[in-house]
mmCIF file of C-alpha atoms in Angstrom:
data_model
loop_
_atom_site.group_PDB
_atom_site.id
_atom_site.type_symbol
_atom_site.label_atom_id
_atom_site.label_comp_id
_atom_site.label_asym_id
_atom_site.label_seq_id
_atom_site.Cartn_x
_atom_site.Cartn_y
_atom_site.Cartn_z
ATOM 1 C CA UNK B 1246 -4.340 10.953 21.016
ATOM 2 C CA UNK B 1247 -1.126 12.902 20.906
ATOM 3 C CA UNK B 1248 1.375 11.854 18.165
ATOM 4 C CA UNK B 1249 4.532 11.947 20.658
ATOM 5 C CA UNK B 1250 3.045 11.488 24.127
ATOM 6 C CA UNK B 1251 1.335 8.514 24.529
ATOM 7 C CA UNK B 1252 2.533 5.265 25.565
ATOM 8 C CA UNK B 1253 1.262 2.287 23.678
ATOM 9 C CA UNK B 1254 0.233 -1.299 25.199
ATOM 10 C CA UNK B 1255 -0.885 -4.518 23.214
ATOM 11 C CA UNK B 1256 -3.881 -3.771 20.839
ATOM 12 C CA UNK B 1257 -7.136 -5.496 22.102
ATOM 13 C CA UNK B 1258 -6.690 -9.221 20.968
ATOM 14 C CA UNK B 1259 -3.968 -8.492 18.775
ATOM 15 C CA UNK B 1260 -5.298 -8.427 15.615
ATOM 16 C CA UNK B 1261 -4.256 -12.034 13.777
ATOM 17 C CA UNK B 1262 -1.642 -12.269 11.345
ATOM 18 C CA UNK B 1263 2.062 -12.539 10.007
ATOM 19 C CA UNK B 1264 3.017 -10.264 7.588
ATOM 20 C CA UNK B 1265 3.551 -12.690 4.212
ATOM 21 C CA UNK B 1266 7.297 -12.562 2.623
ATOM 22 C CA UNK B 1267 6.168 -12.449 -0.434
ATOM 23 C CA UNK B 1268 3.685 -10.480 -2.547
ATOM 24 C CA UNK B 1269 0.354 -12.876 -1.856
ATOM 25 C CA UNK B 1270 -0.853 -11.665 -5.386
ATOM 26 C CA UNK B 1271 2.424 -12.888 -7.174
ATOM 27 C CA UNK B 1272 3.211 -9.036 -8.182
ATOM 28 C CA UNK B 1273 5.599 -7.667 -5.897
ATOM 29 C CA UNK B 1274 4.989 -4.287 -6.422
ATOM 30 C CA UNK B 1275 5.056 -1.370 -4.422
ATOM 31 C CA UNK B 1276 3.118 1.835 -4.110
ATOM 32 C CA UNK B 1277 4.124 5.464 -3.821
ATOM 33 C CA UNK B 1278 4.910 5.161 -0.002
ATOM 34 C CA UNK B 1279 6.914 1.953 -0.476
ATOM 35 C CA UNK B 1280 4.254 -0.141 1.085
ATOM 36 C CA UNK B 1281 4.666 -3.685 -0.840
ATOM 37 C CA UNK B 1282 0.962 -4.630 -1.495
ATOM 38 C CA UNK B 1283 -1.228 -7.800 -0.675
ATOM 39 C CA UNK B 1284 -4.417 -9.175 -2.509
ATOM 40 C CA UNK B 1285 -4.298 -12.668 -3.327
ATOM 41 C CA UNK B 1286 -3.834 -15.925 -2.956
ATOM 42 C CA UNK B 1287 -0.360 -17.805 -2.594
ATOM 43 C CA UNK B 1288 3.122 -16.289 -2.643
ATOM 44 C CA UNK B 1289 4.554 -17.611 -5.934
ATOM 45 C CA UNK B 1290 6.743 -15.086 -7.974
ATOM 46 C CA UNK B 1291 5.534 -13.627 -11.183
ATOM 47 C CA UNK B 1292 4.670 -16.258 -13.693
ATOM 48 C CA UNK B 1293 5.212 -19.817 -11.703
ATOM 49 C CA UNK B 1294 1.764 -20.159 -11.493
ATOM 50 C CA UNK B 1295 -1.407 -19.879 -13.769
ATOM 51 C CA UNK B 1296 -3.744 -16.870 -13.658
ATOM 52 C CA UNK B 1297 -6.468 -17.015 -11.055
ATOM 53 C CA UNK B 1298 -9.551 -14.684 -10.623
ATOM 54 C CA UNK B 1299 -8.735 -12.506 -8.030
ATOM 55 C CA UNK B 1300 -10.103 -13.405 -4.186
ATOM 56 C CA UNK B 1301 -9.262 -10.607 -1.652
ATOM 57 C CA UNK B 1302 -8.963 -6.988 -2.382
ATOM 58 C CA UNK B 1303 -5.872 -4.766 -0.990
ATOM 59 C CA UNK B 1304 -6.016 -0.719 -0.802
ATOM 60 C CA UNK B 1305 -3.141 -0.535 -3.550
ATOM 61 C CA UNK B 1306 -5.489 -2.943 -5.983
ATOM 62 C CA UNK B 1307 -8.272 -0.898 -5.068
ATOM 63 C CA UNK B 1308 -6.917 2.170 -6.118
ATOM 64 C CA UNK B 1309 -5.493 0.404 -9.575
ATOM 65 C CA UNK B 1310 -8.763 -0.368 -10.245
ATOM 66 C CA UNK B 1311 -10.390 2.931 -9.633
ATOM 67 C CA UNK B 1312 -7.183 4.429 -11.611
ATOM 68 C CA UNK B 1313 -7.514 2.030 -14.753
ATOM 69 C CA UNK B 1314 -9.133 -1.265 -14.800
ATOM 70 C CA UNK B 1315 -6.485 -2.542 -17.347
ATOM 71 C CA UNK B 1316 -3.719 -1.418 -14.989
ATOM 72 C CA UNK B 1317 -5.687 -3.724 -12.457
ATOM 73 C CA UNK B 1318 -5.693 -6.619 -14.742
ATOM 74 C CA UNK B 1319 -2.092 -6.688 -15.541
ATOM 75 C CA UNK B 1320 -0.632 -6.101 -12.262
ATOM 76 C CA UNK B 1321 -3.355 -9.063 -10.599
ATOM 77 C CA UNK B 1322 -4.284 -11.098 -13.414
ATOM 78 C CA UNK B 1323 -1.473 -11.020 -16.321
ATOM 79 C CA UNK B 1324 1.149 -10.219 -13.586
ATOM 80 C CA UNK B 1325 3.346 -8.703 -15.844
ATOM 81 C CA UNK B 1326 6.511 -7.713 -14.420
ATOM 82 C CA UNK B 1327 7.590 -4.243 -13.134
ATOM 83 C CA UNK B 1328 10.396 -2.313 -13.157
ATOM 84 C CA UNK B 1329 11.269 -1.251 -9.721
ATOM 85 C CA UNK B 1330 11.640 2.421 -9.720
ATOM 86 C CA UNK B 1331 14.258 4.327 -7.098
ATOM 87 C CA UNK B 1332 10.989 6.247 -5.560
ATOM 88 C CA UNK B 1333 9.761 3.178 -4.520
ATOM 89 C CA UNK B 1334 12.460 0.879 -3.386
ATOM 90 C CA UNK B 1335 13.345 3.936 -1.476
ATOM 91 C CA UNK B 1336 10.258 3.785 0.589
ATOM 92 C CA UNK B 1337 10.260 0.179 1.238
ATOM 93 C CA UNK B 1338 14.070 1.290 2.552
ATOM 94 C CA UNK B 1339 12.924 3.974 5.029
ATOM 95 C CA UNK B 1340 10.165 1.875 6.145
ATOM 96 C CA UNK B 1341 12.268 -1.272 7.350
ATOM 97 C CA UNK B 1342 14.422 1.270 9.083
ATOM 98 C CA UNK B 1343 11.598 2.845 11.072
ATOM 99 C CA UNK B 1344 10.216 -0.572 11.593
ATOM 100 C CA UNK B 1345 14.002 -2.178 12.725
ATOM 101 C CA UNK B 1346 14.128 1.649 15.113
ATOM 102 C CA UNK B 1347 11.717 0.200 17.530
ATOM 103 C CA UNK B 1348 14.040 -2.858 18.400
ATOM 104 C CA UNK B 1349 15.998 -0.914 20.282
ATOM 105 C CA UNK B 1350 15.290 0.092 23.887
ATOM 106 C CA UNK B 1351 13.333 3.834 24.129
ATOM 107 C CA UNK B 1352 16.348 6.216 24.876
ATOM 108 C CA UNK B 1353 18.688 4.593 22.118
ATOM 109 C CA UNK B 1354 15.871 5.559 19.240
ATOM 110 C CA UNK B 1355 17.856 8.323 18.023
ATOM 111 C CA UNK B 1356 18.136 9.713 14.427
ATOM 112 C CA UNK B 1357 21.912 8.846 13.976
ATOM 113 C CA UNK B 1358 21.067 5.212 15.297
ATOM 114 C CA UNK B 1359 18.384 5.234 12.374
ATOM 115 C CA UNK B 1360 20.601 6.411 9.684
ATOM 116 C CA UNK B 1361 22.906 3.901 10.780
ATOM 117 C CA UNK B 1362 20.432 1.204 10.093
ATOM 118 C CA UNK B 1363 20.336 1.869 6.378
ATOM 119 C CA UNK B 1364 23.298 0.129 5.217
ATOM 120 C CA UNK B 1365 22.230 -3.075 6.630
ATOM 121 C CA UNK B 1366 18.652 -2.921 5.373
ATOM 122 C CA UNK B 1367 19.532 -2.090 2.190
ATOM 123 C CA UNK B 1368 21.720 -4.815 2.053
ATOM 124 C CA UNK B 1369 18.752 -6.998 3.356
ATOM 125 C CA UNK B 1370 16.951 -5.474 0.483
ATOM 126 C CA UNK B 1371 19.028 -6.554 -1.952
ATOM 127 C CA UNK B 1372 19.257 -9.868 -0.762
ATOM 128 C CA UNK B 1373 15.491 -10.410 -0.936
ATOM 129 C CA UNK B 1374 14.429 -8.749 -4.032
ATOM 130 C CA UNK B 1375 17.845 -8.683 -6.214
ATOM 131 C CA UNK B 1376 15.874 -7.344 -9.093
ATOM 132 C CA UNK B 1377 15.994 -3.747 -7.109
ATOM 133 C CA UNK B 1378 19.840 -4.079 -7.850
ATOM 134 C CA UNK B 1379 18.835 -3.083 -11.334
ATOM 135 C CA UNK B 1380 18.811 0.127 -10.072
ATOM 136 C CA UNK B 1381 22.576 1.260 -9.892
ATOM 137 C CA UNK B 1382 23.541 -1.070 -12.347
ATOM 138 C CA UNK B 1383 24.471 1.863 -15.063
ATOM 139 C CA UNK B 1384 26.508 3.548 -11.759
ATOM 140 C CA UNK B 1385 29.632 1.989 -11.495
ATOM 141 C CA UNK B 1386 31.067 4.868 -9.681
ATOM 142 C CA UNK B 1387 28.205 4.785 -6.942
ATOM 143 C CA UNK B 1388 27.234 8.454 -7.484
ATOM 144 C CA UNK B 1389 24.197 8.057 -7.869
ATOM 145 C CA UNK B 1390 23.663 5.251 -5.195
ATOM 146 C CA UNK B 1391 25.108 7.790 -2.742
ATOM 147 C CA UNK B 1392 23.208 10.372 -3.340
ATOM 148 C CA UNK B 1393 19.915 8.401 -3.551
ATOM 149 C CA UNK B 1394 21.083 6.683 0.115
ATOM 150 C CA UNK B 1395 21.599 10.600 1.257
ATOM 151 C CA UNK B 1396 17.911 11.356 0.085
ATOM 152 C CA UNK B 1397 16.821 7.976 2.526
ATOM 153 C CA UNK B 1398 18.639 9.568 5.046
ATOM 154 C CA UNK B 1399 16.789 13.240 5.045
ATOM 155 C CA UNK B 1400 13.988 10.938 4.920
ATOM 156 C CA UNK B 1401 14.148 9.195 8.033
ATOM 157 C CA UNK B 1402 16.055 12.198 9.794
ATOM 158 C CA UNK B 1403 12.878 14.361 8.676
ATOM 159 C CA UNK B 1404 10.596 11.378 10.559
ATOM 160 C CA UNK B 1405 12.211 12.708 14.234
ATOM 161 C CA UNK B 1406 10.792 16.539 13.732
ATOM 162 C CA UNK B 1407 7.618 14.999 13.420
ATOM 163 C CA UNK B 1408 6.953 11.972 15.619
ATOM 164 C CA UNK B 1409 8.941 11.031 18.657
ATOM 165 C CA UNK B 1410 9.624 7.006 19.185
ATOM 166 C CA UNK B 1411 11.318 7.716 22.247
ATOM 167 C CA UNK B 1412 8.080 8.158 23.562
ATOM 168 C CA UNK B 1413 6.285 5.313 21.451
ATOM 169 C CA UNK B 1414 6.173 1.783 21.807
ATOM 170 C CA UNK B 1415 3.783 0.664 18.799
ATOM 171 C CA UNK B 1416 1.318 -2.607 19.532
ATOM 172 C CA UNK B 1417 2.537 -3.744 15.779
ATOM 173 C CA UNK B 1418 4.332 -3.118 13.142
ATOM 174 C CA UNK B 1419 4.170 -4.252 9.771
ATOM 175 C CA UNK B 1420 0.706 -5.873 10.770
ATOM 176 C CA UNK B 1421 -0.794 -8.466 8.111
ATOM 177 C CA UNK B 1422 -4.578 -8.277 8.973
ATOM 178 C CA UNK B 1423 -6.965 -9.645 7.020
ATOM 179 C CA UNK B 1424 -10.995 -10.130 7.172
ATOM 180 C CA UNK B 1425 -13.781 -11.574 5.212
ATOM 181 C CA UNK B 1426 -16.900 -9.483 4.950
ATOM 182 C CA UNK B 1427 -20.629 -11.057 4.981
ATOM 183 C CA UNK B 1428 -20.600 -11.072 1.307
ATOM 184 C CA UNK B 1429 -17.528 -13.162 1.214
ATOM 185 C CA UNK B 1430 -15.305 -10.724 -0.018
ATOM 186 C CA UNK B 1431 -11.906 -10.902 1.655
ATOM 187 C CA UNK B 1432 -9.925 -7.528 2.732
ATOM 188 C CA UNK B 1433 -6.143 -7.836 3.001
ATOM 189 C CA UNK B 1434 -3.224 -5.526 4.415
ATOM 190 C CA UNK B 1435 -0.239 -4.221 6.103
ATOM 191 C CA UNK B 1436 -0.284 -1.666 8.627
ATOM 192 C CA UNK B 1437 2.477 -0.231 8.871
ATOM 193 C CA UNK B 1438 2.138 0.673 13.064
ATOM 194 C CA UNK B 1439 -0.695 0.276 15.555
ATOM 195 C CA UNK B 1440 -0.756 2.062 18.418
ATOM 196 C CA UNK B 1441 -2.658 1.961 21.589
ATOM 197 C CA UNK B 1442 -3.106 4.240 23.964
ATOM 198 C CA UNK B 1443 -3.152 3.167 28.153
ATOM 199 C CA UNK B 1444 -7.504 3.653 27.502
ATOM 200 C CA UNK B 1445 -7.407 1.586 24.744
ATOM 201 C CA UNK B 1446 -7.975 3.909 22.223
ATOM 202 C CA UNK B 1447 -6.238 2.802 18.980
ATOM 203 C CA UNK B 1448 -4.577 4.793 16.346
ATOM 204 C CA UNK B 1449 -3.408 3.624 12.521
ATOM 205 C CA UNK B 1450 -0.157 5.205 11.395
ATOM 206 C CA UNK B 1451 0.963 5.126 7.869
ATOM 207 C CA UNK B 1452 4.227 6.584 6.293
ATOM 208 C CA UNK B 1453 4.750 8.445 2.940
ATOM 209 C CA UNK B 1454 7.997 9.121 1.784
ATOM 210 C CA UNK B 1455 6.108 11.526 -0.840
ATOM 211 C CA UNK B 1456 4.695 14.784 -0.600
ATOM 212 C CA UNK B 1457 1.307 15.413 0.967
ATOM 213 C CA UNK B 1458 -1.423 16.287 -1.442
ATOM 214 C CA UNK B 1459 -3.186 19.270 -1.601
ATOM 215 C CA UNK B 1460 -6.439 19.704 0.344
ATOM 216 C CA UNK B 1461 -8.589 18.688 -2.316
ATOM 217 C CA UNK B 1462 -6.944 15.415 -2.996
ATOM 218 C CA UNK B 1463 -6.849 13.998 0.717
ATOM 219 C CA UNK B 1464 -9.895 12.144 0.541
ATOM 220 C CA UNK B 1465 -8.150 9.995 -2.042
ATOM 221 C CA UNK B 1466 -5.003 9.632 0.299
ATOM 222 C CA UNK B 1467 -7.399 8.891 3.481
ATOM 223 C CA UNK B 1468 -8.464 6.197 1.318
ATOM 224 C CA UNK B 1469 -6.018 3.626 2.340
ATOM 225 C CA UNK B 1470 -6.190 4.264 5.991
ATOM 226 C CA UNK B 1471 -10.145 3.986 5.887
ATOM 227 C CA UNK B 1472 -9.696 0.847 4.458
ATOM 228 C CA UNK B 1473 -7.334 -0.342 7.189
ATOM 229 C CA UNK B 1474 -9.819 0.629 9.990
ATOM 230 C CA UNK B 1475 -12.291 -1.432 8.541
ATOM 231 C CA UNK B 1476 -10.659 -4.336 8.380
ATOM 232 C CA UNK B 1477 -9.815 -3.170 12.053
ATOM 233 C CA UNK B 1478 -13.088 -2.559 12.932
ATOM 234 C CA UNK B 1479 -14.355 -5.685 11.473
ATOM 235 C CA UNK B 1480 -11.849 -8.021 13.232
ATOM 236 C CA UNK B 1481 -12.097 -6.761 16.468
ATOM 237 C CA UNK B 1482 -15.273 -4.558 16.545
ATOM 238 C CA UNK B 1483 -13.412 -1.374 17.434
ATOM 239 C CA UNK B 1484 -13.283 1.839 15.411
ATOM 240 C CA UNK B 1485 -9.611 3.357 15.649
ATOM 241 C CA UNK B 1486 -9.857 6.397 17.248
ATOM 242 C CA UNK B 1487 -7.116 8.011 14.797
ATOM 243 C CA UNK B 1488 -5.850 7.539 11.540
ATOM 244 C CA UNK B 1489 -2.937 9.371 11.031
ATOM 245 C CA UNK B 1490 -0.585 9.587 7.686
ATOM 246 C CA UNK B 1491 3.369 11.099 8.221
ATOM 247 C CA UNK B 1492 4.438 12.349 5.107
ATOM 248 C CA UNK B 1493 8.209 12.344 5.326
ATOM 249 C CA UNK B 1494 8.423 13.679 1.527
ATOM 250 C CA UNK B 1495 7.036 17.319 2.859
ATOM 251 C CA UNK B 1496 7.169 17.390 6.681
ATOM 252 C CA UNK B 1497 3.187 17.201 7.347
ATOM 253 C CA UNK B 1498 1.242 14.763 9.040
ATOM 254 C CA UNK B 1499 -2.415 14.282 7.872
ATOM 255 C CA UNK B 1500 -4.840 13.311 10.567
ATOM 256 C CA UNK B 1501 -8.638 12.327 10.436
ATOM 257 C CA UNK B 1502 -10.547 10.805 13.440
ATOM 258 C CA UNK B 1503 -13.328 8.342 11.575
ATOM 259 C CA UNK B 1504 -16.424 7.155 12.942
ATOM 260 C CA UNK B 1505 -18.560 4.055 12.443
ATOM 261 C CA UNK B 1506 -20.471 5.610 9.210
ATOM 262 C CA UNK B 1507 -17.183 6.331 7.723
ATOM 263 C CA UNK B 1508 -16.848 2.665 7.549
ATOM 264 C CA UNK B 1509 -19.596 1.546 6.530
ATOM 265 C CA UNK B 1510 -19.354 3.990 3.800
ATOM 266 C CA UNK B 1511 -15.958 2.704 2.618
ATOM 267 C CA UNK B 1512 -17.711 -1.144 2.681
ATOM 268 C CA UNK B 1513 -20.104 -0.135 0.653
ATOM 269 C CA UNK B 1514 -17.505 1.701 -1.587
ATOM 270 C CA UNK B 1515 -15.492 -1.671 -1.830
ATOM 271 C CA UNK B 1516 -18.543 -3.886 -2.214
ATOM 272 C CA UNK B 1517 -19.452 -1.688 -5.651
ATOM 273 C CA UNK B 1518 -15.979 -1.631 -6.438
ATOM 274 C CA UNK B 1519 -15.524 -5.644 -6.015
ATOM 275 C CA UNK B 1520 -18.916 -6.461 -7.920
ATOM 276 C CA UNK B 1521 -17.364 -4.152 -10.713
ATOM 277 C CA UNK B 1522 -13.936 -5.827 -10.514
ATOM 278 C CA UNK B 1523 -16.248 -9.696 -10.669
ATOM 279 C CA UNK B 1524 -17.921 -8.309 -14.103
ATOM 280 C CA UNK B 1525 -14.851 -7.481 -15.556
ATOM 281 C CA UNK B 1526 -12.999 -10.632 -14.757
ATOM 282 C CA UNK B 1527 -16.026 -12.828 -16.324
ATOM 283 C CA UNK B 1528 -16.031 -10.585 -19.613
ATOM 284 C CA UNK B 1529 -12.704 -9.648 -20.406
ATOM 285 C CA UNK B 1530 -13.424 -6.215 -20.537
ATOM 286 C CA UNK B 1531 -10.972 -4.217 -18.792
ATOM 287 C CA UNK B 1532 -11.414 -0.674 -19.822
ATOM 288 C CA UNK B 1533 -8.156 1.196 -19.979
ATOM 289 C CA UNK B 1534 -8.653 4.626 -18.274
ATOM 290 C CA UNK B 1535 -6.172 7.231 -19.290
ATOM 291 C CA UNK B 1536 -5.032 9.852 -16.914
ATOM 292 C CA UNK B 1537 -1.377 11.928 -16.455
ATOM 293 C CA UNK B 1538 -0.422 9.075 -14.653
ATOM 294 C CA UNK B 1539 0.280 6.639 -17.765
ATOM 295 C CA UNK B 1540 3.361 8.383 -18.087
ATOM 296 C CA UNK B 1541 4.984 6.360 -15.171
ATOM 297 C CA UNK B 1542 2.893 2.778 -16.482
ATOM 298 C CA UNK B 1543 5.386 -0.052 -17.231
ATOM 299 C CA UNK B 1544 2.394 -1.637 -19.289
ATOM 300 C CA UNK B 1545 1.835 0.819 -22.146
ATOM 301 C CA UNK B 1546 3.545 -1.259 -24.496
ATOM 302 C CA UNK B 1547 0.271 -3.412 -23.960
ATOM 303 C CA UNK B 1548 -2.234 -0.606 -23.849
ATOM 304 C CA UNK B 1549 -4.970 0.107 -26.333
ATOM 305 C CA UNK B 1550 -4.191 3.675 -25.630
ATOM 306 C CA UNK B 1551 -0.875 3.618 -26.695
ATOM 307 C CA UNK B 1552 -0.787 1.010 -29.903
ATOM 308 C CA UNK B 1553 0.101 -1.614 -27.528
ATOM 309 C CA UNK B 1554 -2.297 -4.603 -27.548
ATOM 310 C CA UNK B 1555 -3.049 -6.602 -24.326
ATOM 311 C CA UNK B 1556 -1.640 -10.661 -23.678
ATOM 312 C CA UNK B 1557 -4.176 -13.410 -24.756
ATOM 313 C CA UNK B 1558 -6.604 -13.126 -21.810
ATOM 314 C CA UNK B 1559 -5.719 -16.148 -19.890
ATOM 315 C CA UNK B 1560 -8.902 -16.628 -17.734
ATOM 316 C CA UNK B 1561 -12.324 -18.125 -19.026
ATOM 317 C CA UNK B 1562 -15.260 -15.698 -20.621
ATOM 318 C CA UNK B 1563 -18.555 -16.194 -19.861
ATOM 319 C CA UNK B 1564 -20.815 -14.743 -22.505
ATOM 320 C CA UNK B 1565 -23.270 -11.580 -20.733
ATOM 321 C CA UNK B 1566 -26.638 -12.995 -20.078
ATOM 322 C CA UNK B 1567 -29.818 -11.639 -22.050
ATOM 323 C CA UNK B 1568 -30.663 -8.247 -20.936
ATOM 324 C CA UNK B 1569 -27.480 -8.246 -18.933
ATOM 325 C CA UNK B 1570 -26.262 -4.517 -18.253
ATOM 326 C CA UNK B 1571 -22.892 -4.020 -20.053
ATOM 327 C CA UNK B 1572 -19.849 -2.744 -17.193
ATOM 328 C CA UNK B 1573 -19.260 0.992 -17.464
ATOM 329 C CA UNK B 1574 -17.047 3.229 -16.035
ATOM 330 C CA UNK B 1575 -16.290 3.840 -12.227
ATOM 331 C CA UNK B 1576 -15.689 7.300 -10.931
ATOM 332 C CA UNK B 1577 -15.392 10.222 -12.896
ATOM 333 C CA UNK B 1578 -14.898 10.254 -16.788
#
């Protein structure tokens, strides 16, 4: 499948759902390509409701976990509040603007129609998550708004040297899916475009308004999209023909063309992963995990690592049973 060439019809018995307008774990976070996340139950904001175990697993939990455990349990089960961060609200910004492009008819899809869609959805941003005001607040001049608007702009502008939408018309966008796996565990998402080719061959897009890693981290950044394709592949019993990541950050777009043992790789992946996250969230022992990346953590005031101590633990223990296997580590030390 061509990125630019191909027309797109409805995917194969659409795959069910609406995207939610609220975080469905109660966090509200977003990840490095501005992608809000979704991995629980209701759509209350941080602390209206009382701390569940968790019951679905998203790709952005997934990867907290792997990251840090701890991390994990404060974003899904303390639900401590985040900062937002201008990397981030910046990518949920250029991703309602690509998503708002395709409302207009093929030939109008232009890039100075896109740039002229920021203003709104920023507003529209605003609106719905005022806490990203927070932002600007120490730029009463609007210097620094302007410039960080400018750096949206290159963004988007970069996204027509690399993908045409003139010559797209995406089967979704924004796509909720969702599916439950024989063991019961529940997979949750948003895709950020489907496509379909006129054979019926279906492709997963993603954007990143980052940088695209080096060669030897891309398995980690397919990561996400293999997740997607199985939840694809176990809704509708078709393997996407392409999985394809646009890195607006850098100007490269990462392709990889999976097959049905890819999948059931990454379901076995998740399966160890979710029996790991169900010992932790009996015991109360979420392992912090230290790497670079706790220099960006909002939580460190509460990590071990750093002097911080952890909130009461809010959800019941249940002693280990005799002879029971203490959790360890997952991944690499």
């Amino acid at each position: 499948m061509d990125s630019s060439s191909e027309d797109a019809g409805a995917l194969p018995g659409a795959v069910e759902g609406t995207a939610p307008a609220a975080e469905a774990d109660g966090t509200a976070t977003a990840g490095p390509g501005g992608n809000a996340d979704v991995s629980g139950g209701g759509a209350e904001s941080v602390g209206e409701r009382a701390a569940v175990a968790p019951t679905s697993l998203s790709p952005s939990r997934a990867s907290d976990f792997m990251q840090c455990p701890l991390l994990y349990r404060f974003r899904v089960i303390d639900r401590l509040p985040e900062k937002p961060s201008e990397a981030a609200t910046r990518g949920t910004l250029v991703h309602a603007v690509l998503e708002r492009l395709f409302d207009a008819p093929a030939g109008e899809r232009t890039a100075p129609r896109a740039k002229a869609l920021i203003p709104a959805q920023w507003d529209r941003l605003r609106e719905s998550r005022p806490e990203v005001g927070e932002l600007f607040a120490d730029d009463p001049e609007g210097e620094r708004l302007a410039r960080w608007l400018g750096e949206a702009e290159s963004l988007v502008e970069r996204w027509f040297t690399l993908e045409d939408p003139a010559r797209l018309e995406p089967a979704e966008r924004e796509l909720f899916v969702e599916a439950e796996l024989d063991s019961g565990l529940r997979l949750r998402g948003i895709i950020d475009r489907v496509d379909v080719a006129p054979t019926g061959e279906v492709r997963i897009v993603d954007y990143k308004t980052g940088k695209a890693p080096r060669p030897e981290y891309a398995e980690g950044a397919l990561f996400q999209m293999k997740f997607y394709a199985l939840v694809v592949w176990r809704l509708k019993g078709v393997v996407p023909r392409r999985l394809q990541l646009v890195y607006l950050g850098s100007g490269d777009v990462l392709t990889y063309d999976p097959v049905l043992a890819d999948l059931e790789r990454v379901e076995r992946k998740l399966l160890a992963l979710w029996e790991a996250i169900r010992q932790a969230t009996e015991s109360g022992e979420w392992r912090p995990r230290p790497t670079k990346l706790c220099g960006w953590c909002d939580h460190r005031a509460h990590c071990p690592e750093f002097g911080g101590t952890p909130p009461p633990y809010p959800l019941p223990v249940r002693a280990p049973e005799s002879g029971a296997v203490q959790q360890g580590r997952m991944g690499p030390d």
